[in-house]
Short mmCIF file of C-alpha atoms in Angstrom, two decimals:
data_model
loop_
_atom_site.label_atom_id
_atom_site.label_comp_id
_atom_site.label_asym_id
_atom_site.label_seq_id
_atom_site.Cartn_x
_atom_site.Cartn_y
_atom_site.Cartn_z
CA MET J 1 68.19 109.84 119.11
CA LYS J 2 70.83 107.51 117.69
CA ASN J 3 73.11 111.07 116.95
CA THR J 4 75.29 111.29 119.68
CA GLU J 5 76.66 114.42 118.94
CA LEU J 6 73.10 115.58 118.34
CA LYS J 7 71.94 114.17 121.74
CA GLY J 8 75.81 115.39 123.81
CA TYR J 9 74.77 119.48 122.03
CA ILE J 10 71.70 119.00 123.21
CA ALA J 11 72.32 118.35 126.19
CA ILE J 12 74.90 121.06 126.85
CA LEU J 13 71.89 123.75 125.46
CA ALA J 14 69.71 121.92 128.15
CA VAL J 15 72.44 122.29 130.70
CA LEU J 16 73.18 125.64 129.96
CA LEU J 17 69.28 126.72 129.98
CA ALA J 18 69.28 125.12 133.85
CA LEU J 19 72.03 126.72 134.19
CA PHE J 20 70.80 130.66 133.06
CA THR J 21 67.56 130.01 134.99
CA VAL J 22 69.08 129.39 138.27
CA TYR J 23 70.94 132.57 137.96
CA GLN J 24 67.95 134.67 137.31
CA PHE J 25 66.07 132.85 140.17
CA ILE J 26 69.25 133.72 142.19
CA THR J 27 69.11 137.80 140.45
CA GLN J 28 65.61 137.33 140.88
CA GLN J 29 65.54 136.68 144.93
CA LEU J 30 67.55 139.54 145.60
CA PHE J 31 66.39 142.72 143.71
CA TYR J 32 63.47 141.71 146.09
CA ASN J 33 65.25 141.11 148.62
CA GLN J 34 67.63 143.97 148.16
CA LEU J 35 63.92 146.20 148.09
CA LYS J 36 62.24 145.33 150.42
CA SER J 37 65.03 145.57 152.27
CA ASP J 38 65.43 148.98 151.18
CA SER J 39 61.41 149.81 151.51
CA ILE J 40 60.83 149.36 155.24
CA THR J 41 64.38 151.96 155.71
CA THR J 42 62.20 153.55 154.11
CA TRP J 43 59.42 153.37 155.38
CA GLY J 44 61.10 153.63 159.19
CA GLU J 45 62.04 156.84 158.80
CA ILE J 46 58.62 157.68 157.81
CA THR J 47 56.70 155.76 160.34
CA ALA J 48 59.94 156.82 163.29
CA ARG J 49 58.91 160.54 161.84
CA LEU J 50 54.77 160.02 161.72
CA VAL J 51 54.84 158.41 165.39
CA GLU J 52 57.17 161.35 166.78
CA GLN J 53 55.43 164.33 166.26
CA ASN J 54 51.78 162.66 166.60
CA PRO J 55 52.73 159.22 168.54
CA GLU J 56 48.98 159.17 169.57
CA ASN J 57 48.35 158.12 165.10
CA GLU J 58 50.60 155.62 166.58
CA THR J 59 48.48 152.25 165.32
CA GLU J 60 47.32 154.05 162.11
CA ILE J 61 50.37 154.86 161.27
CA MET J 62 50.79 151.24 161.77
CA LYS J 63 47.57 149.85 159.81
CA VAL J 64 48.29 151.44 156.90
CA LEU J 65 51.43 149.53 156.74
CA THR J 66 50.48 146.41 157.47
CA ALA J 67 47.61 147.06 154.97
CA HIS J 68 44.94 146.42 158.07
CA SER J 69 43.76 149.71 157.41
CA THR J 70 39.94 150.01 157.09
CA ASP J 71 39.47 153.38 155.51
CA SER J 72 43.09 152.63 152.95
CA ILE J 73 41.43 154.11 149.06
CA GLN J 74 40.11 157.26 150.87
CA TYR J 75 44.19 158.47 151.80
CA GLN J 76 45.26 156.32 149.51
CA GLU J 77 43.54 159.74 147.27
CA LYS J 78 44.49 161.70 148.53
CA GLY J 79 48.50 160.97 149.14
CA ARG J 80 47.74 160.34 145.48
CA GLN J 81 46.72 164.76 145.62
CA ILE J 82 49.64 165.20 147.71
CA LEU J 83 52.83 163.50 146.13
CA ARG J 84 50.55 165.21 142.93
CA GLN J 85 51.34 168.27 144.69
CA PHE J 86 55.35 167.87 144.67
CA GLY J 87 55.62 166.49 140.65
CA LEU J 88 55.11 162.81 141.55
CA TYR J 89 52.82 160.40 139.22
CA GLU J 90 52.58 157.00 137.95
CA GLU J 91 53.95 158.43 134.59
CA LEU J 92 56.94 159.87 135.68
CA LYS J 93 60.28 157.67 134.49
CA SER J 94 61.71 155.21 136.77
CA GLN J 95 64.72 157.75 137.08
CA LEU J 96 63.33 159.79 138.78
CA PHE J 97 62.40 157.76 141.57
CA PRO J 98 66.51 157.17 143.32
CA LEU J 99 65.40 154.35 144.68
CA HIS J 100 63.80 152.02 143.11
CA ASN J 101 65.87 153.15 139.86
CA ASN J 102 68.78 151.19 141.58
CA HIS J 103 67.21 148.32 142.53
CA ILE J 104 66.47 148.39 138.94
CA VAL J 105 69.18 149.11 137.21
CA ARG J 106 71.34 147.01 139.50
CA HIS J 107 68.93 144.23 138.32
CA ASN J 108 69.18 145.12 134.94
CA LEU J 109 72.77 145.27 134.73
CA PHE J 110 72.70 141.87 136.67
CA LEU J 111 70.29 140.64 134.14
CA TYR J 112 72.28 141.96 131.06
CA TRP J 113 75.56 140.53 131.96
CA GLY J 114 74.24 137.24 132.63
CA LEU J 115 72.97 137.10 128.85
CA PHE J 116 76.01 137.97 127.44
CA GLY J 117 77.90 135.02 129.86
CA PHE J 118 75.86 132.53 128.81
CA GLY J 119 74.94 133.71 124.90
CA THR J 120 79.23 134.16 125.15
CA ILE J 121 79.11 130.53 126.06
CA LEU J 122 76.75 129.29 124.14
CA LEU J 123 79.02 130.35 120.93
CA LEU J 124 81.76 129.59 122.46
CA VAL J 125 80.35 125.90 122.92
CA SER J 126 78.32 126.11 119.10
CA TYR J 127 82.04 126.99 117.74
CA MET J 128 83.69 124.47 119.77
CA GLN J 129 81.15 121.43 118.18
CA HIS J 130 81.48 122.26 115.10
CA LYS J 131 85.40 122.91 114.77
CA ARG J 132 85.44 119.17 116.32
CA ILE J 133 83.47 118.36 113.09
CA PHE J 134 83.98 120.51 110.51
CA ASN J 135 88.12 119.27 111.72
CA ASN J 136 87.43 115.94 111.58
CA ILE J 137 85.59 116.35 107.97
CA ARG J 138 88.48 117.93 107.00
CA GLN J 139 90.72 115.38 107.65
CA LEU J 140 88.84 113.09 106.05
CA ASN J 141 88.83 115.32 102.67
CA SER J 142 93.07 114.90 103.26
CA ALA J 143 92.96 111.47 103.74
CA ALA J 144 90.83 110.61 100.60
CA LYS J 145 92.93 112.94 98.91
CA LYS J 146 96.44 111.39 100.21
CA ILE J 147 94.78 107.82 99.63
CA MET J 148 94.19 109.33 95.02
CA ASP J 149 98.26 109.50 95.17
CA GLY J 150 98.60 105.64 96.68
CA ASP J 151 98.83 106.52 100.84
CA TYR J 152 97.17 104.50 101.84
CA SER J 153 99.16 105.08 105.43
CA VAL J 154 96.96 107.77 106.83
CA VAL J 155 95.56 106.85 110.16
CA ILE J 156 91.98 108.19 111.01
CA ASN J 157 90.91 107.87 114.93
CA GLU J 158 87.93 108.80 115.70
CA ASN J 159 87.48 107.33 119.92
CA LYS J 160 83.26 109.05 120.05
CA GLU J 161 80.72 107.08 119.40
CA GLY J 162 77.70 108.50 116.65
CA ASP J 163 77.61 109.44 113.52
CA LEU J 164 81.02 111.02 112.32
CA ALA J 165 82.70 107.63 114.32
CA LYS J 166 80.21 105.94 112.27
CA LEU J 167 81.70 107.31 109.12
CA VAL J 168 85.32 106.95 110.33
CA VAL J 169 85.58 103.63 111.23
CA SER J 170 83.55 102.89 106.60
CA PHE J 171 86.49 105.32 105.79
CA ARG J 172 88.37 102.97 107.33
CA SER J 173 87.10 100.22 105.38
CA MET J 174 86.59 101.13 102.01
CA LYS J 175 90.37 102.88 102.06
CA ASP J 176 91.64 98.49 103.18
CA ILE J 177 88.74 97.94 100.55
CA ILE J 178 91.17 100.15 97.51
CA ARG J 179 94.24 99.34 99.23
CA LYS J 180 93.10 95.53 98.81
CA SER J 181 91.89 96.15 95.37
CA MET J 182 95.53 97.78 94.09
CA GLN J 183 97.67 95.37 96.28
CA ASP J 184 95.29 92.51 93.61
CA LEU J 185 95.70 94.64 90.49
CA ARG J 186 99.86 95.25 90.99
CA GLU J 187 99.77 91.43 91.79
CA GLU J 188 97.95 90.16 88.60
CA ARG J 189 99.69 93.17 86.59
CA GLU J 190 102.76 90.99 88.11
CA PHE J 191 101.32 87.97 87.46
CA LEU J 192 100.36 88.22 84.12
CA VAL J 193 103.64 90.18 83.13
CA GLN J 194 106.20 87.38 84.57
CA MET J 195 103.48 84.60 82.90
CA LEU J 196 104.04 86.08 79.67
CA GLN J 197 107.74 86.46 80.09
CA ASP J 198 107.91 83.02 81.11
CA ILE J 199 106.07 81.13 78.16
CA SER J 200 107.90 83.59 75.86
CA HIS J 201 110.96 81.66 77.66
CA GLN J 202 109.92 78.08 77.39
CA LEU J 203 108.55 78.51 73.58
CA LYS J 204 111.58 80.26 72.52
CA THR J 205 113.43 76.81 71.89
CA PRO J 206 110.74 75.29 70.70
CA LEU J 207 110.02 77.53 68.05
CA SER J 208 113.45 77.86 67.32
CA THR J 209 113.92 73.75 66.56
CA ILE J 210 111.53 73.45 64.04
CA SER J 211 112.77 77.18 62.61
CA ILE J 212 115.33 75.41 62.14
CA TYR J 213 114.45 71.74 60.90
CA ASN J 214 112.22 73.77 58.45
CA GLU J 215 115.17 75.79 56.61
CA MET J 216 116.95 72.44 56.85
CA MET J 217 114.27 70.28 55.40
CA LEU J 218 113.25 73.20 51.92
CA ASN J 219 117.10 72.12 50.99
CA GLU J 220 116.05 69.68 48.27
CA SER J 221 118.86 67.68 47.44
CA MET J 222 118.36 66.49 51.50
CA PRO J 223 117.18 62.48 51.16
CA ARG J 224 112.78 61.97 51.94
CA GLN J 225 114.04 59.44 55.02
CA GLN J 226 115.56 62.50 56.48
CA GLN J 227 113.04 65.00 56.02
CA VAL J 228 110.26 62.85 57.81
CA GLN J 229 112.89 62.53 60.82
CA LEU J 230 112.49 66.14 60.63
CA LEU J 231 109.31 65.56 60.49
CA GLN J 232 108.73 63.69 63.71
CA HIS J 233 111.35 65.74 65.81
CA ASN J 234 108.98 69.08 65.04
CA ASP J 235 106.04 66.78 65.62
CA VAL J 236 107.77 66.58 69.29
CA GLN J 237 108.40 69.83 69.54
CA ILE J 238 104.99 71.08 68.96
CA SER J 239 103.92 68.39 71.23
CA ARG J 240 106.00 69.77 73.80
CA MET J 241 104.43 73.06 73.07
CA HIS J 242 101.07 72.28 72.83
CA LEU J 243 101.55 70.27 76.99
CA LEU J 244 103.20 73.82 77.76
CA ILE J 245 100.13 75.66 76.35
CA GLN J 246 97.49 73.51 77.96
CA ASN J 247 99.18 73.81 81.57
CA LEU J 248 100.32 77.26 82.16
CA LEU J 249 97.23 78.41 80.61
CA LYS J 250 95.21 75.38 83.94
CA ILE J 251 98.02 77.48 86.61
CA ALA J 252 97.05 80.95 85.17
CA LYS J 253 93.73 80.62 86.17
CA ILE J 254 93.97 78.27 88.77
CA ASP J 255 96.28 81.03 90.25
CA ALA J 256 93.96 83.69 89.33
CA ARG J 257 90.67 81.80 90.61
CA ALA J 258 89.70 81.56 87.07
CA ILE J 259 87.84 78.37 88.03
CA LEU J 260 85.87 77.40 90.59
CA PHE J 261 86.56 73.67 91.72
CA GLU J 262 83.87 71.13 92.82
CA LYS J 263 85.09 69.95 95.71
CA GLU J 264 82.57 66.82 96.91
CA PRO J 265 82.74 63.82 99.73
CA ALA J 266 84.84 61.01 96.79
CA ASN J 267 86.41 58.55 97.40
CA LEU J 268 89.90 59.21 96.65
CA VAL J 269 90.96 55.53 96.63
CA GLU J 270 88.92 55.94 92.89
CA THR J 271 90.87 59.27 91.64
CA ILE J 272 94.38 57.78 91.95
CA GLU J 273 92.80 54.56 90.18
CA ASP J 274 91.59 56.91 87.01
CA ALA J 275 95.17 58.62 87.63
CA LEU J 276 97.05 54.84 86.65
CA VAL J 277 94.26 53.35 83.91
CA ARG J 278 95.61 57.16 81.29
CA LEU J 279 99.06 56.08 82.66
CA ASP J 280 99.15 52.47 82.40
CA ASN J 281 101.50 53.09 78.56
CA MET J 282 103.57 55.03 80.68
CA ILE J 283 103.96 52.66 83.29
CA THR J 284 104.29 49.31 80.97
CA ASN J 285 106.63 51.23 78.15
CA ARG J 286 109.04 52.95 80.97
CA ASN J 287 108.89 48.60 82.86
CA ILE J 288 107.89 50.48 85.99
CA SER J 289 106.43 48.44 89.23
CA ILE J 290 103.70 49.68 91.11
CA ASP J 291 102.58 48.56 94.69
CA TRP J 292 99.38 50.53 94.75
CA ASN J 293 98.24 49.63 99.09
CA ALA J 294 95.54 51.31 100.07
CA PRO J 295 91.89 50.76 101.96
CA LYS J 296 88.58 49.90 99.58
CA ASP J 297 87.08 54.04 99.78
CA VAL J 298 88.97 57.22 101.50
CA ILE J 299 86.72 60.06 102.03
CA VAL J 300 87.64 62.87 101.11
CA THR J 301 86.27 66.35 99.79
CA HIS J 302 87.80 67.49 97.07
CA ASP J 303 87.40 67.40 92.75
CA LYS J 304 88.17 64.03 91.45
CA LEU J 305 89.05 65.14 88.15
CA TRP J 306 91.67 68.19 88.69
CA MET J 307 92.87 65.70 91.92
CA GLN J 308 93.15 63.14 90.41
CA GLU J 309 95.66 66.01 87.47
CA ALA J 310 98.39 66.89 89.87
CA VAL J 311 98.14 62.36 90.91
CA LEU J 312 98.78 62.20 87.20
CA ASN J 313 101.40 64.98 87.13
CA LEU J 314 103.65 63.44 91.06
CA LEU J 315 102.83 59.91 88.97
CA LYS J 316 104.34 61.50 85.42
CA ASN J 317 107.57 63.19 87.94
CA ALA J 318 108.59 59.31 89.78
CA ILE J 319 107.86 57.65 86.35
CA GLU J 320 110.27 60.07 85.09
CA HIS J 321 113.26 59.58 87.46
CA SER J 322 112.89 55.79 88.31
CA GLU J 323 115.25 53.41 86.30
CA SER J 324 113.51 50.62 84.41
CA GLY J 325 111.97 47.66 86.24
CA ASP J 326 112.54 49.98 89.28
CA GLU J 327 108.78 50.21 92.20
CA ILE J 328 107.04 52.85 92.39
CA LYS J 329 104.91 52.76 96.42
CA ILE J 330 101.62 54.21 96.25
CA THR J 331 99.36 53.74 99.87
CA ILE J 332 97.03 56.11 102.07
CA GLU J 333 96.90 56.42 105.65
CA ASP J 334 92.82 56.93 106.58
CA THR J 335 92.52 58.90 110.23
CA PRO J 336 89.44 60.63 112.25
CA ILE J 337 91.78 63.86 111.75
CA TYR J 338 93.09 63.62 108.94
CA SER J 339 93.44 61.12 104.83
CA GLU J 340 97.37 61.12 104.03
CA LEU J 341 98.64 59.46 100.73
CA ILE J 342 101.93 59.03 99.83
CA ILE J 343 103.95 58.91 96.33
CA GLN J 344 107.50 57.09 97.16
CA ASP J 345 109.13 56.98 93.99
CA PHE J 346 113.32 54.68 94.93
CA GLY J 347 114.90 57.11 91.61
CA GLU J 348 117.54 59.78 90.96
CA GLY J 349 116.26 61.84 94.30
CA ILE J 350 117.29 65.36 94.61
CA ALA J 351 119.42 66.85 95.75
CA ALA J 352 118.48 68.48 99.78
CA GLU J 353 119.64 72.60 98.49
CA GLU J 354 117.28 71.85 95.63
CA LEU J 355 114.07 70.53 97.52
CA PRO J 356 112.84 73.71 97.89
CA HIS J 357 112.43 75.02 95.31
CA ILE J 358 111.16 72.05 92.93
CA PHE J 359 107.62 73.43 93.31
CA ASN J 360 108.44 76.97 91.06
CA ARG J 361 107.60 77.16 87.60
CA PHE J 362 110.04 75.73 84.64
CA TYR J 363 112.39 75.12 87.84
CA LYS J 364 114.61 71.99 86.92
CA ALA J 365 116.35 69.74 89.06
CA ARG J 366 120.70 70.73 88.58
CA GLY J 367 121.06 66.38 88.17
CA SER J 368 118.28 65.68 86.35
CA LYS J 369 118.45 63.08 83.23
CA LYS J 370 115.44 64.47 82.38
CA TYR J 371 116.48 67.15 79.40
CA ASP J 372 113.27 67.32 77.18
CA SER J 373 111.52 68.78 81.16
CA VAL J 374 110.27 72.14 81.70
CA GLY J 375 108.95 71.98 84.47
CA ILE J 376 106.30 72.54 84.97
CA GLY J 377 104.08 69.21 85.77
CA LEU J 378 104.99 70.57 89.68
CA ALA J 379 104.23 74.27 90.26
CA LEU J 380 100.58 72.41 88.82
CA ALA J 381 100.07 69.46 91.37
CA TYR J 382 101.15 72.16 93.81
CA SER J 383 98.21 74.96 92.99
CA ILE J 384 95.78 72.12 92.45
CA ILE J 385 96.07 70.81 95.26
CA GLU J 386 96.82 74.47 97.39
CA ALA J 387 93.48 75.28 96.10
CA HIS J 388 92.28 71.83 97.80
CA GLN J 389 92.72 73.81 101.02
CA ALA J 390 95.39 70.37 101.27
CA LEU J 391 98.71 70.12 102.10
CA ILE J 392 101.72 68.81 99.93
CA LYS J 393 105.26 68.22 101.20
CA VAL J 394 108.15 66.19 99.31
CA GLU J 395 111.62 63.91 100.89
CA SER J 396 113.92 62.64 98.35
CA LYS J 397 117.47 61.53 98.96
CA LEU J 398 120.32 62.05 96.47
CA LYS J 399 120.31 58.94 93.46
CA ALA J 400 118.08 57.04 96.40
CA TYR J 401 114.39 58.07 96.56
CA THR J 402 111.73 60.67 96.57
CA LYS J 403 108.26 61.20 98.21
CA PHE J 404 105.39 62.69 97.61
CA THR J 405 103.52 62.89 100.60
CA ILE J 406 99.48 65.35 101.22
CA THR J 407 97.61 65.43 103.59
CA PHE J 408 93.88 66.31 103.37
CA ILE J 409 92.19 67.60 107.10
CA LYS J 410 88.57 66.67 107.61
CA PHE J 411 87.74 69.12 109.47
#
């Protein structure tokens, strides 16, 4: 039997039944002892009177009292006839036999009081047992109403084992799940609101610029060459918006856990080389040299395409904040415990007070010379690296260097 409450209730009933049985046994013994004592007293008196009047019949009298008489049946019938002459026979009510009646009345009183007492205890135990159960049910009902009203601070304790305790544990689990779901829902709502605000804010400037250029091009007297220049400016703004929207959608999907990263052991060196190939034109145009120092194979569990996206953004940031002719240093340190990728440029640098904010979405350093930056690349790189359970940190000194370090833990 797995129901602890039912087992406890049955155990209490068994104990009460055992006590009532003992009580009945003791009552019966007292009744028999008292009846025996009174019978000896009464028959002793009768015997004494008979012996006193007929001393010669003492032996016969004792034989009758001890059931050793050989002709008892004959005298029993004569005795009944004598008693009937005085109105005493078997059909009379017990009240007319005072000696036996007192014992019976007393015995019945003990019996009734015992039944009443044990019945009262049984009802009291049942009441307390059901009161506790229904009190817990009321607590659960009250807690459920509070949870429906958004109050998740309710606490229900049940220290005993059994089905009720299991119900309380399930209720707590349900409360935690509901609270977590509501918290996730609020965070998703806040995230959506923030994302829409960010997109609206970032698109406002390029859209305004495009609108102004379009109004200028409506002027029929404007030379063709200026119109072409305005169209080119518009094309730049449209490309900027396209890139912005793409990156924002990528971050949104990562933050919303809507992307399933295909992580598998792969060569991190190849991932970095693929990113460098994609940036080859940018590196050549900016006259940047790459100091690429790494082992031949560094196996790290990662999604090659998404990690390439993160490395690409870190490298673009390094290139854009370097001067023509500067060098960017890329190194990998591989150990049995971790693999570490370091990307370091020697360009503008970042002020110490701005370092904690550079991974924030749309954050731009105050001293940055890259005026067309929207501050989304580093935020995207951070989200990708964090989704890989890797660590990223930045060190920098103004007008000296900036170093990004990505650490992949191998266990």
